PDB file of C-alpha atoms and ligand atoms in Angstrom:
ATOM      1  CA  MET A   1     -18.155   8.115  -6.088  1.00  0.00           C
ATOM      2  CA  HIS A   2     -15.908   5.989  -4.342  1.00  0.00           C
ATOM      3  CA  LYS A   3     -16.219   3.102  -1.999  1.00  0.00           C
ATOM      4  CA  SER A   4     -17.140   3.564   1.687  1.00  0.00           C
ATOM      5  CA  VAL A   5     -16.308   1.717   4.770  1.00  0.00           C
ATOM      6  CA  GLN A   6     -19.751   0.343   4.842  1.00  0.00           C
ATOM      7  CA  ASP A   7     -19.367  -0.707   1.188  1.00  0.00           C
ATOM      8  CA  ILE A   8     -16.397  -3.168   2.516  1.00  0.00           C
ATOM      9  CA  VAL A   9     -17.987  -4.273   5.477  1.00  0.00           C
ATOM     10  CA  ASN A  10     -21.263  -5.396   3.152  1.00  0.00           C
ATOM     11  CA  MET A  11     -18.776  -7.178   0.605  1.00  0.00           C
ATOM     12  CA  LYS A  12     -18.298  -9.709   3.270  1.00  0.00           C
ATOM     13  CA  LYS A  13     -22.002 -10.162   4.038  1.00  0.00           C
ATOM     14  CA  ASP A  14     -22.766 -10.495   0.247  1.00  0.00           C
ATOM     15  CA  GLY A  15     -20.028 -13.218   0.074  1.00  0.00           C
ATOM     16  CA  LYS A  16     -17.982 -10.904  -2.321  1.00  0.00           C
ATOM     17  CA  LYS A  17     -13.996 -11.260  -2.080  1.00  0.00           C
ATOM     18  CA  ILE A  18     -12.212  -7.840  -1.542  1.00  0.00           C
ATOM     19  CA  SER A  19      -9.191  -7.100  -3.320  1.00  0.00           C
ATOM     20  CA  VAL A  20      -6.519  -4.695  -1.921  1.00  0.00           C
ATOM     21  CA  ILE A  21      -3.318  -3.527  -3.145  1.00  0.00           C
ATOM     22  CA  THR A  22      -0.763  -1.218  -1.821  1.00  0.00           C
ATOM     23  CA  SER A  23      -0.168   2.223  -3.676  1.00  0.00           C
ATOM     24  CA  TYR A  24       2.195   5.106  -2.741  1.00  0.00           C
ATOM     25  CA  ASP A  25       2.310   7.177  -6.125  1.00  0.00           C
ATOM     26  CA  TYR A  26      -0.024   8.949  -8.558  1.00  0.00           C
ATOM     27  CA  THR A  27       0.810   6.981 -11.725  1.00  0.00           C
ATOM     28  CA  LEU A  28       0.536   3.584 -10.445  1.00  0.00           C
ATOM     29  CA  ALA A  29      -2.591   4.202  -7.867  1.00  0.00           C
ATOM     30  CA  SER A  30      -4.194   5.353 -11.251  1.00  0.00           C
ATOM     31  CA  LEU A  31      -4.012   2.161 -12.773  1.00  0.00           C
ATOM     32  CA  CYS A  32      -4.988   0.376  -9.768  1.00  0.00           C
ATOM     33  CA  ASP A  33      -8.242   2.136  -9.457  1.00  0.00           C
ATOM     34  CA  LYS A  34      -8.867   1.834 -12.999  1.00  0.00           C
ATOM     35  CA  ALA A  35      -8.538  -1.978 -12.645  1.00  0.00           C
ATOM     36  CA  GLY A  36     -11.300  -1.923  -9.874  1.00  0.00           C
ATOM     37  CA  ILE A  37      -9.423  -2.889  -6.904  1.00  0.00           C
ATOM     38  CA  ASP A  38     -11.479  -2.161  -3.882  1.00  0.00           C
ATOM     39  CA  ILE A  39      -8.955  -0.766  -1.581  1.00  0.00           C
ATOM     40  CA  LEU A  40      -5.870   0.975  -2.207  1.00  0.00           C
ATOM     41  CA  LEU A  41      -3.587   0.957   1.100  1.00  0.00           C
ATOM     42  CA  VAL A  42      -1.007   3.339   1.270  1.00  0.00           C
ATOM     43  CA  GLY A  43       1.168   0.746   3.445  1.00  0.00           C
ATOM     44  CA  ASP A  44       4.213   1.593   5.387  1.00  0.00           C
ATOM     45  CA  SER A  45       5.939  -0.915   3.409  1.00  0.00           C
ATOM     46  CA  ALA A  46       6.631   2.592   1.280  1.00  0.00           C
ATOM     47  CA  GLY A  47       9.618   2.387   3.594  1.00  0.00           C
ATOM     48  CA  MET A  48      11.237  -0.345   1.613  1.00  0.00           C
ATOM     49  CA  VAL A  49       9.773  -0.324  -1.880  1.00  0.00           C
ATOM     50  CA  MET A  50       9.920   3.578  -2.256  1.00  0.00           C
ATOM     51  CA  LEU A  51      12.301   4.790  -0.073  1.00  0.00           C
ATOM     52  CA  GLY A  52      14.765   1.970  -0.269  1.00  0.00           C
ATOM     53  CA  TYR A  53      15.068   1.423   3.773  1.00  0.00           C
ATOM     54  CA  GLU A  54      15.472  -1.882   5.030  1.00  0.00           C
ATOM     55  CA  ASN A  55      12.369  -2.068   6.795  1.00  0.00           C
ATOM     56  CA  THR A  56       9.505   0.067   7.970  1.00  0.00           C
ATOM     57  CA  ILE A  57      10.932   1.674  11.057  1.00  0.00           C
ATOM     58  CA  PRO A  58      12.195   4.785   9.682  1.00  0.00           C
ATOM     59  CA  VAL A  59       9.066   5.944   7.993  1.00  0.00           C
ATOM     60  CA  THR A  60       7.472   9.344   9.305  1.00  0.00           C
ATOM     61  CA  MET A  61       4.200  10.948   9.334  1.00  0.00           C
ATOM     62  CA  GLU A  62       5.494  13.398   6.524  1.00  0.00           C
ATOM     63  CA  HIS A  63       6.663  10.407   4.365  1.00  0.00           C
ATOM     64  CA  MET A  64       2.926   8.788   4.811  1.00  0.00           C
ATOM     65  CA  CYS A  65       1.110  12.266   4.299  1.00  0.00           C
ATOM     66  CA  MET A  66       3.114  12.706   0.980  1.00  0.00           C
ATOM     67  CA  PHE A  67       2.209   9.296  -0.436  1.00  0.00           C
ATOM     68  CA  THR A  68      -1.201   9.501   0.730  1.00  0.00           C
ATOM     69  CA  GLU A  69      -1.711  12.771  -0.967  1.00  0.00           C
ATOM     70  CA  SER A  70      -0.390  11.440  -4.002  1.00  0.00           C
ATOM     71  CA  VAL A  71      -2.600   8.294  -4.238  1.00  0.00           C
ATOM     72  CA  SER A  72      -5.672  10.580  -3.051  1.00  0.00           C
ATOM     73  CA  LYS A  73      -5.310  12.514  -6.142  1.00  0.00           C
ATOM     74  CA  ALA A  74      -5.478   9.521  -8.406  1.00  0.00           C
ATOM     75  CA  ARG A  75      -8.309   7.326  -6.812  1.00  0.00           C
ATOM     76  CA  GLU A  76     -11.652   7.713  -8.159  1.00  0.00           C
ATOM     77  CA  THR A  77     -13.645   4.513  -7.038  1.00  0.00           C
ATOM     78  CA  ALA A  78     -11.369   2.774  -4.581  1.00  0.00           C
ATOM     79  CA  LEU A  79     -11.594   3.104  -0.613  1.00  0.00           C
ATOM     80  CA  LEU A  80      -8.169   4.868   0.599  1.00  0.00           C
ATOM     81  CA  VAL A  81      -6.727   3.347   3.627  1.00  0.00           C
ATOM     82  CA  ALA A  82      -3.152   4.802   4.968  1.00  0.00           C
ATOM     83  CA  ASP A  83      -0.913   3.227   7.537  1.00  0.00           C
ATOM     84  CA  LEU A  84      -0.011   4.853  10.739  1.00  0.00           C
ATOM     85  CA  PRO A  85       3.819   4.579  10.767  1.00  0.00           C
ATOM     86  CA  PHE A  86       5.904   3.096  13.684  1.00  0.00           C
ATOM     87  CA  MET A  87       5.809   5.543  16.738  1.00  0.00           C
ATOM     88  CA  SER A  88       2.973   7.823  15.463  1.00  0.00           C
ATOM     89  CA  TYR A  89       0.328   6.066  17.587  1.00  0.00           C
ATOM     90  CA  GLN A  90       2.023   3.929  20.386  1.00  0.00           C
ATOM     91  CA  ALA A  91       3.174   6.759  22.701  1.00  0.00           C
ATOM     92  CA  SER A  92      -0.277   8.083  23.544  1.00  0.00           C
ATOM     93  CA  ILE A  93      -3.842   8.276  22.594  1.00  0.00           C
ATOM     94  CA  ASP A  94      -3.297  11.958  21.662  1.00  0.00           C
ATOM     95  CA  ASP A  95      -0.853  10.919  19.253  1.00  0.00           C
ATOM     96  CA  ALA A  96      -2.769   8.339  17.761  1.00  0.00           C
ATOM     97  CA  ILE A  97      -5.958  10.691  17.082  1.00  0.00           C
ATOM     98  CA  ARG A  98      -3.843  13.543  16.045  1.00  0.00           C
ATOM     99  CA  ASN A  99      -1.821  11.541  13.419  1.00  0.00           C
ATOM    100  CA  SER A 100      -5.046   9.838  12.114  1.00  0.00           C
ATOM    101  CA  GLY A 101      -6.481  13.227  11.670  1.00  0.00           C
ATOM    102  CA  ARG A 102      -3.460  13.989   9.566  1.00  0.00           C
ATOM    103  CA  LEU A 103      -3.799  11.236   7.352  1.00  0.00           C
ATOM    104  CA  ILE A 104      -7.322  12.026   6.789  1.00  0.00           C
ATOM    105  CA  LYS A 105      -6.642  15.430   5.748  1.00  0.00           C
ATOM    106  CA  ALA A 106      -4.081  14.147   3.271  1.00  0.00           C
ATOM    107  CA  GLY A 107      -6.977  12.040   1.610  1.00  0.00           C
ATOM    108  CA  ALA A 108      -7.375   8.787   3.362  1.00  0.00           C
ATOM    109  CA  ASP A 109     -10.728   7.563   4.254  1.00  0.00           C
ATOM    110  CA  ALA A 110      -9.322   4.984   7.038  1.00  0.00           C
ATOM    111  CA  VAL A 111      -6.242   4.414   8.929  1.00  0.00           C
ATOM    112  CA  LYS A 112      -4.368   1.130   9.660  1.00  0.00           C
ATOM    113  CA  LEU A 113      -2.396   0.270  12.713  1.00  0.00           C
ATOM    114  CA  GLU A 114      -0.563  -2.905  14.027  1.00  0.00           C
ATOM    115  CA  GLY A 115      -1.249  -4.537  17.066  1.00  0.00           C
ATOM    116  CA  GLY A 116      -3.680  -7.045  18.932  1.00  0.00           C
ATOM    117  CA  SER A 117      -5.799  -6.471  22.173  1.00  0.00           C
ATOM    118  CA  VAL A 118      -3.020  -4.182  23.462  1.00  0.00           C
ATOM    119  CA  MET A 119      -4.336  -1.573  21.102  1.00  0.00           C
ATOM    120  CA  ALA A 120      -8.005  -1.747  21.475  1.00  0.00           C
ATOM    121  CA  GLU A 121      -8.445   1.378  23.756  1.00  0.00           C
ATOM    122  CA  THR A 122      -6.365   3.497  21.077  1.00  0.00           C
ATOM    123  CA  ILE A 123      -8.605   1.874  18.358  1.00  0.00           C
ATOM    124  CA  ASN A 124     -11.706   2.806  20.074  1.00  0.00           C
ATOM    125  CA  SER A 125     -10.445   6.507  20.761  1.00  0.00           C
ATOM    126  CA  ILE A 126      -9.790   6.817  17.062  1.00  0.00           C
ATOM    127  CA  VAL A 127     -12.994   5.489  15.851  1.00  0.00           C
ATOM    128  CA  ASP A 128     -14.724   7.524  18.490  1.00  0.00           C
ATOM    129  CA  VAL A 129     -13.544  10.905  16.763  1.00  0.00           C
ATOM    130  CA  GLY A 130     -15.039   9.390  13.812  1.00  0.00           C
ATOM    131  CA  ILE A 131     -12.118   8.106  11.800  1.00  0.00           C
ATOM    132  CA  PRO A 132     -12.367   4.489  10.608  1.00  0.00           C
ATOM    133  CA  VAL A 133      -9.510   1.915  11.629  1.00  0.00           C
ATOM    134  CA  MET A 134      -8.631  -1.332   9.725  1.00  0.00           C
ATOM    135  CA  GLY A 135      -6.577  -3.399  12.211  1.00  0.00           C
ATOM    136  CA  HIS A 136      -3.598  -5.721  11.787  1.00  0.00           C
ATOM    137  CA  ILE A 137      -2.554  -8.700  13.515  1.00  0.00           C
ATOM    138  CA  GLY A 138      -0.292 -11.752  12.687  1.00  0.00           C
ATOM    139  CA  LEU A 139       3.139 -10.744  11.469  1.00  0.00           C
ATOM    140  CA  GLN A 140       3.730  -7.106  12.588  1.00  0.00           C
ATOM    141  CA  PRO A 141       6.337  -5.796  10.477  1.00  0.00           C
ATOM    142  CA  GLN A 142       7.076  -2.389  12.777  1.00  0.00           C
ATOM    143  CA  THR A 143       7.902  -4.666  15.746  1.00  0.00           C
ATOM    144  CA  THR A 144       8.652  -7.803  14.064  1.00  0.00           C
ATOM    145  CA  MET A 145      12.361  -7.094  14.396  1.00  0.00           C
ATOM    146  CA  LEU A 146      11.971  -6.414  18.164  1.00  0.00           C
ATOM    147  CA  PHE A 147      10.138  -9.547  19.108  1.00  0.00           C
ATOM    148  CA  GLN A 148       8.579 -12.031  16.398  1.00  0.00           C
ATOM    149  CA  GLY A 149      11.141 -12.242  13.709  1.00  0.00           C
ATOM    150  CA  TYR A 150       9.788 -12.700  10.173  1.00  0.00           C
ATOM    151  CA  LYS A 151       7.871 -16.310  10.875  1.00  0.00           C
ATOM    152  CA  VAL A 152       4.544 -17.801  10.360  1.00  0.00           C
ATOM    153  CA  GLN A 153       2.262 -16.726  13.192  1.00  0.00           C
ATOM    154  CA  GLY A 154      -0.555 -18.964  14.936  1.00  0.00           C
ATOM    155  CA  LYS A 155       1.135 -22.290  14.343  1.00  0.00           C
ATOM    156  CA  THR A 156       0.719 -23.600  18.095  1.00  0.00           C
ATOM    157  CA  LYS A 157      -2.603 -23.685  19.934  1.00  0.00           C
ATOM    158  CA  ASP A 158      -1.493 -21.076  22.522  1.00  0.00           C
ATOM    159  CA  THR A 159      -0.345 -18.539  19.851  1.00  0.00           C
ATOM    160  CA  ALA A 160      -3.636 -19.218  17.741  1.00  0.00           C
ATOM    161  CA  LEU A 161      -5.714 -18.610  20.689  1.00  0.00           C
ATOM    162  CA  LYS A 162      -4.017 -15.289  21.297  1.00  0.00           C
ATOM    163  CA  LEU A 163      -4.688 -14.440  17.463  1.00  0.00           C
ATOM    164  CA  ILE A 164      -8.504 -15.183  17.847  1.00  0.00           C
ATOM    165  CA  GLN A 165      -8.575 -13.293  21.119  1.00  0.00           C
ATOM    166  CA  ASP A 166      -6.723 -10.308  19.548  1.00  0.00           C
ATOM    167  CA  ALA A 167      -9.124 -10.359  16.425  1.00  0.00           C
ATOM    168  CA  LYS A 168     -12.088 -10.319  18.522  1.00  0.00           C
ATOM    169  CA  ALA A 169     -10.932  -7.501  20.650  1.00  0.00           C
ATOM    170  CA  LEU A 170     -10.182  -5.637  17.556  1.00  0.00           C
ATOM    171  CA  GLU A 171     -13.672  -6.096  16.511  1.00  0.00           C
ATOM    172  CA  GLU A 172     -15.074  -4.917  19.961  1.00  0.00           C
ATOM    173  CA  ALA A 173     -12.840  -1.917  19.500  1.00  0.00           C
ATOM    174  CA  GLY A 174     -14.320  -0.905  16.447  1.00  0.00           C
ATOM    175  CA  VAL A 175     -12.207  -1.613  13.498  1.00  0.00           C
ATOM    176  CA  PHE A 176     -14.197  -2.247  10.000  1.00  0.00           C
ATOM    177  CA  SER A 177     -11.721  -4.852   9.145  1.00  0.00           C
ATOM    178  CA  ILE A 178      -8.608  -6.821   9.885  1.00  0.00           C
ATOM    179  CA  VAL A 179      -5.448  -7.397   8.013  1.00  0.00           C
ATOM    180  CA  LEU A 180      -4.208 -10.958   8.721  1.00  0.00           C
ATOM    181  CA  GLU A 181      -0.413 -11.264   7.996  1.00  0.00           C
ATOM    182  CA  MET A 182       1.365 -14.527   7.598  1.00  0.00           C
ATOM    183  CA  ILE A 183      -0.926 -16.463  10.049  1.00  0.00           C
ATOM    184  CA  SER A 184      -1.404 -20.294   9.497  1.00  0.00           C
ATOM    185  CA  HIS A 185      -4.334 -20.732   7.136  1.00  0.00           C
ATOM    186  CA  GLU A 186      -6.228 -22.742   9.316  1.00  0.00           C
ATOM    187  CA  VAL A 187      -6.292 -19.901  12.091  1.00  0.00           C
ATOM    188  CA  ALA A 188      -7.079 -17.206   9.367  1.00  0.00           C
ATOM    189  CA  GLU A 189     -10.338 -19.123   8.451  1.00  0.00           C
ATOM    190  CA  ILE A 190     -11.176 -19.729  12.159  1.00  0.00           C
ATOM    191  CA  ILE A 191     -10.633 -15.996  12.709  1.00  0.00           C
ATOM    192  CA  SER A 192     -12.694 -15.075   9.388  1.00  0.00           C
ATOM    193  CA  GLU A 193     -15.607 -17.342  10.638  1.00  0.00           C
ATOM    194  CA  ASN A 194     -15.471 -15.686  14.227  1.00  0.00           C
ATOM    195  CA  VAL A 195     -15.687 -12.005  13.240  1.00  0.00           C
ATOM    196  CA  SER A 196     -18.293 -10.284  11.337  1.00  0.00           C
ATOM    197  CA  ILE A 197     -16.071  -7.856   9.853  1.00  0.00           C
ATOM    198  CA  PRO A 198     -14.113  -8.624   6.730  1.00  0.00           C
ATOM    199  CA  THR A 199     -10.177 -10.129   7.047  1.00  0.00           C
ATOM    200  CA  ILE A 200      -7.769  -9.172   4.561  1.00  0.00           C
ATOM    201  CA  GLY A 201      -5.317 -11.849   4.159  1.00  0.00           C
ATOM    202  CA  ILE A 202      -1.303 -11.423   2.962  1.00  0.00           C
ATOM    203  CA  GLY A 203       0.105 -15.138   3.307  1.00  0.00           C
ATOM    204  CA  SER A 204      -2.947 -16.171   5.542  1.00  0.00           C
ATOM    205  CA  GLY A 205      -4.754 -18.471   2.769  1.00  0.00           C
ATOM    206  CA  ILE A 206      -7.766 -18.417   0.807  1.00  0.00           C
ATOM    207  CA  ARG A 207     -10.563 -18.387   3.468  1.00  0.00           C
ATOM    208  CA  CYS A 208      -9.879 -14.741   4.463  1.00  0.00           C
ATOM    209  CA  SER A 209     -12.677 -12.099   3.099  1.00  0.00           C
ATOM    210  CA  GLY A 210     -10.046 -10.642   0.798  1.00  0.00           C
ATOM    211  CA  GLN A 211      -6.366 -10.240  -0.240  1.00  0.00           C
ATOM    212  CA  VAL A 212      -3.589  -7.626  -0.075  1.00  0.00           C
ATOM    213  CA  LEU A 213      -0.217  -7.843  -1.940  1.00  0.00           C
ATOM    214  CA  VAL A 214       2.465  -4.948  -2.397  1.00  0.00           C
ATOM    215  CA  VAL A 215       1.878  -3.742  -6.072  1.00  0.00           C
ATOM    216  CA  GLN A 216       5.788  -3.947  -6.740  1.00  0.00           C
ATOM    217  CA  ASP A 217       5.885  -7.496  -5.535  1.00  0.00           C
ATOM    218  CA  LEU A 218       2.774  -8.453  -7.971  1.00  0.00           C
ATOM    219  CA  LEU A 219       4.134  -6.749 -10.860  1.00  0.00           C
ATOM    220  CA  GLY A 220       7.685  -8.133 -10.300  1.00  0.00           C
ATOM    221  CA  MET A 221       9.505  -4.786  -9.756  1.00  0.00           C
ATOM    222  CA  TYR A 222      11.055  -5.294  -6.251  1.00  0.00           C
ATOM    223  CA  ASP A 223      13.603  -8.007  -6.032  1.00  0.00           C
ATOM    224  CA  LYS A 224      15.359  -7.757  -2.575  1.00  0.00           C
ATOM    225  CA  ILE A 225      12.869 -10.126  -1.164  1.00  0.00           C
ATOM    226  CA  LYS A 226      10.455 -12.642  -2.545  1.00  0.00           C
ATOM    227  CA  PRO A 227       8.222 -14.020   0.479  1.00  0.00           C
ATOM    228  CA  LYS A 228       6.202 -17.499  -0.354  1.00  0.00           C
ATOM    229  CA  PHE A 229       2.874 -15.654  -0.364  1.00  0.00           C
ATOM    230  CA  VAL A 230       3.885 -13.521  -3.123  1.00  0.00           C
ATOM    231  CA  LYS A 231       2.239 -14.215  -6.669  1.00  0.00           C
ATOM    232  CA  ARG A 232       4.214 -12.384  -9.272  1.00  0.00           C
ATOM    233  CA  TYR A 233       1.830 -11.326 -12.227  1.00  0.00           C
ATOM    234  CA  MET A 234       4.670 -10.000 -14.527  1.00  0.00           C
ATOM    235  CA  ASN A 235       8.310  -9.490 -14.498  1.00  0.00           C
ATOM    236  CA  LEU A 236       8.173  -5.670 -15.079  1.00  0.00           C
ATOM    237  CA  SER A 237      11.731  -5.132 -13.927  1.00  0.00           C
ATOM    238  CA  GLU A 238      13.163  -7.055 -17.158  1.00  0.00           C
ATOM    239  CA  ASP A 239      10.919  -5.003 -19.544  1.00  0.00           C
ATOM    240  CA  ILE A 240      12.073  -1.649 -17.719  1.00  0.00           C
ATOM    241  CA  LEU A 241      15.776  -2.931 -17.686  1.00  0.00           C
ATOM    242  CA  LYS A 242      15.268  -3.642 -21.528  1.00  0.00           C
ATOM    243  CA  SER A 243      13.570  -0.391 -22.512  1.00  0.00           C
ATOM    244  CA  ILE A 244      15.881   1.667 -20.448  1.00  0.00           C
ATOM    245  CA  GLY A 245      18.992   0.104 -22.046  1.00  0.00           C
ATOM    246  CA  ASN A 246      16.984   0.758 -25.504  1.00  0.00           C
ATOM    247  CA  TYR A 247      16.849   4.349 -24.566  1.00  0.00           C
ATOM    248  CA  LYS A 248      20.473   4.639 -23.762  1.00  0.00           C
ATOM    249  CA  LYS A 249      21.761   2.744 -26.940  1.00  0.00           C
ATOM    250  CA  ASP A 250      19.124   5.237 -29.102  1.00  0.00           C
ATOM    251  CA  VAL A 251      20.651   8.410 -27.209  1.00  0.00           C
ATOM    252  CA  GLU A 252      24.303   7.223 -27.813  1.00  0.00           C
ATOM    253  CA  SER A 253      23.844   6.047 -31.433  1.00  0.00           C
ATOM    254  CA  GLY A 254      21.621   9.347 -32.219  1.00  0.00           C
ATOM    255  CA  THR A 255      18.635   7.715 -33.487  1.00  0.00           C
ATOM    256  CA  PHE A 256      16.699   9.658 -30.522  1.00  0.00           C
ATOM    257  CA  PRO A 257      15.090  12.009 -30.876  1.00  0.00           C
ATOM    258  CA  SER A 258      13.836  11.959 -34.348  1.00  0.00           C
ATOM    259  CA  GLN A 259      11.681  14.517 -36.145  1.00  0.00           C
ATOM    260  CA  GLU A 260       8.243  13.177 -34.612  1.00  0.00           C
ATOM    261  CA  ASN A 261       9.798  14.174 -31.134  1.00  0.00           C
ATOM    262  CA  TRP A 262      11.264  17.726 -31.838  1.00  0.00           C
ATOM    263  CA  PHE A 263       9.511  21.097 -32.754  1.00  0.00           C
ATOM    264  CA  SER A 264      10.106  23.334 -35.296  1.00  0.00           C
ATOM    265  CA  MET A 265      10.088  27.083 -36.391  1.00  0.00           C
ATOM    266  CA  ASP A 266       8.012  28.789 -39.198  1.00  0.00           C
ATOM    267  CA  LYS A 267      10.702  28.843 -42.256  1.00  0.00           C
ATOM    268  CA  GLU A 268      10.060  32.509 -42.740  1.00  0.00           C
ATOM    269  CA  GLU A 269      10.979  33.256 -39.057  1.00  0.00           C
ATOM    270  CA  LEU A 270      14.057  31.233 -39.050  1.00  0.00           C
ATOM    271  CA  ASP A 271      15.267  32.965 -42.354  1.00  0.00           C
ATOM    272  CA  LYS A 272      14.804  36.356 -40.643  1.00  0.00           C
ATOM    273  CA  LEU A 273      16.929  34.819 -37.579  1.00  0.00           C
ATOM    274  CA  ARG A 274      19.539  33.514 -39.819  1.00  0.00           C
ATOM    275  CA  SER A 275      20.042  36.896 -41.882  1.00  0.00           C
ATOM    276  CA  GLU A 276      20.137  38.734 -38.443  1.00  0.00           C
ATOM    277  CA  ILE A 277      22.709  36.701 -36.900  1.00  0.00           C
ATOM    278  CA  GLY A 278      24.567  36.058 -40.263  1.00  0.00           C
ATOM    279  CA  ASN A 279      24.101  32.335 -40.085  1.00  0.00           C
TER     280      ASN A 279
HETATM  281  O1  KIV B 301       2.678  -1.878   4.738  1.00  0.00           O
HETATM  282  C1  KIV B 301       1.922  -2.667   4.071  1.00  0.00           C
HETATM  283  O2  KIV B 301       2.201  -2.629   3.021  1.00  0.00           O
HETATM  284  C2  KIV B 301       0.909  -3.644   4.785  1.00  0.00           C
HETATM  285  C3  KIV B 301       0.173  -4.488   4.034  1.00  0.00           C
HETATM  286  C4  KIV B 301       1.335  -5.449   3.223  1.00  0.00           C
HETATM  287  C5  KIV B 301      -0.642  -5.087   4.861  1.00  0.00           C
HETATM  288  O3  KIV B 301       0.932  -3.392   5.891  1.00  0.00           O
END
């Protein structure tokens, strides 16, 4: 039995911190789920860490459905949330509902979309058809290139007020939780105290109800950028590079494979074969 949206909402009420990690593939998702992570987020950060794009803009519904299917086969206990990619929900409410439905059919329990009060009507319509929604305010990677740039949000009174209003508008629209990305920790704390739903921080300080990191960042597998808010728990790229280098050396020197890695015929069958082919 996996966690429900209500279980996540109750965690805030019970004063329990919520752990969230991004997942895109079966193998890593199984490990995250076994480790007891509360929410697996199929983020559109897949565009960078899985598909090698510069940003999340090129990510399609087809990509997100494929990643969601793989993760859904792996998860046993976590809640599974999937991102609606750029332009899958902005053009019309019909698009937003239909594409949310596609992610649910692919195995998600809820969808996430970026935007503040401007998205309230869309969120309300998705929730109305029975699909739980996670909001996402602060730095919004899908539009950051166009407007904000990669910088901390909510550093002035006016931008902070707007973020607080956005969070309240999303709560009213029916989201079950909100990601707060790269918001000054003071504003993230004020938002967390002023909404009843959980806030999930990324680069937004300790007072959020939970935290999210991109799995490749925390495992030290993605070196292109290293934001200040990332904590690396290991340096997996180093171990992977070493292991693959050792494999290459073994292949070249003929020390791999060895007897324990290959399969044999019965001696009698082999003798018969040799005599038949005169070898
Ligand atoms: O796409 C993503 O990975 C995200 C999280 C970092 C919040 O939206």
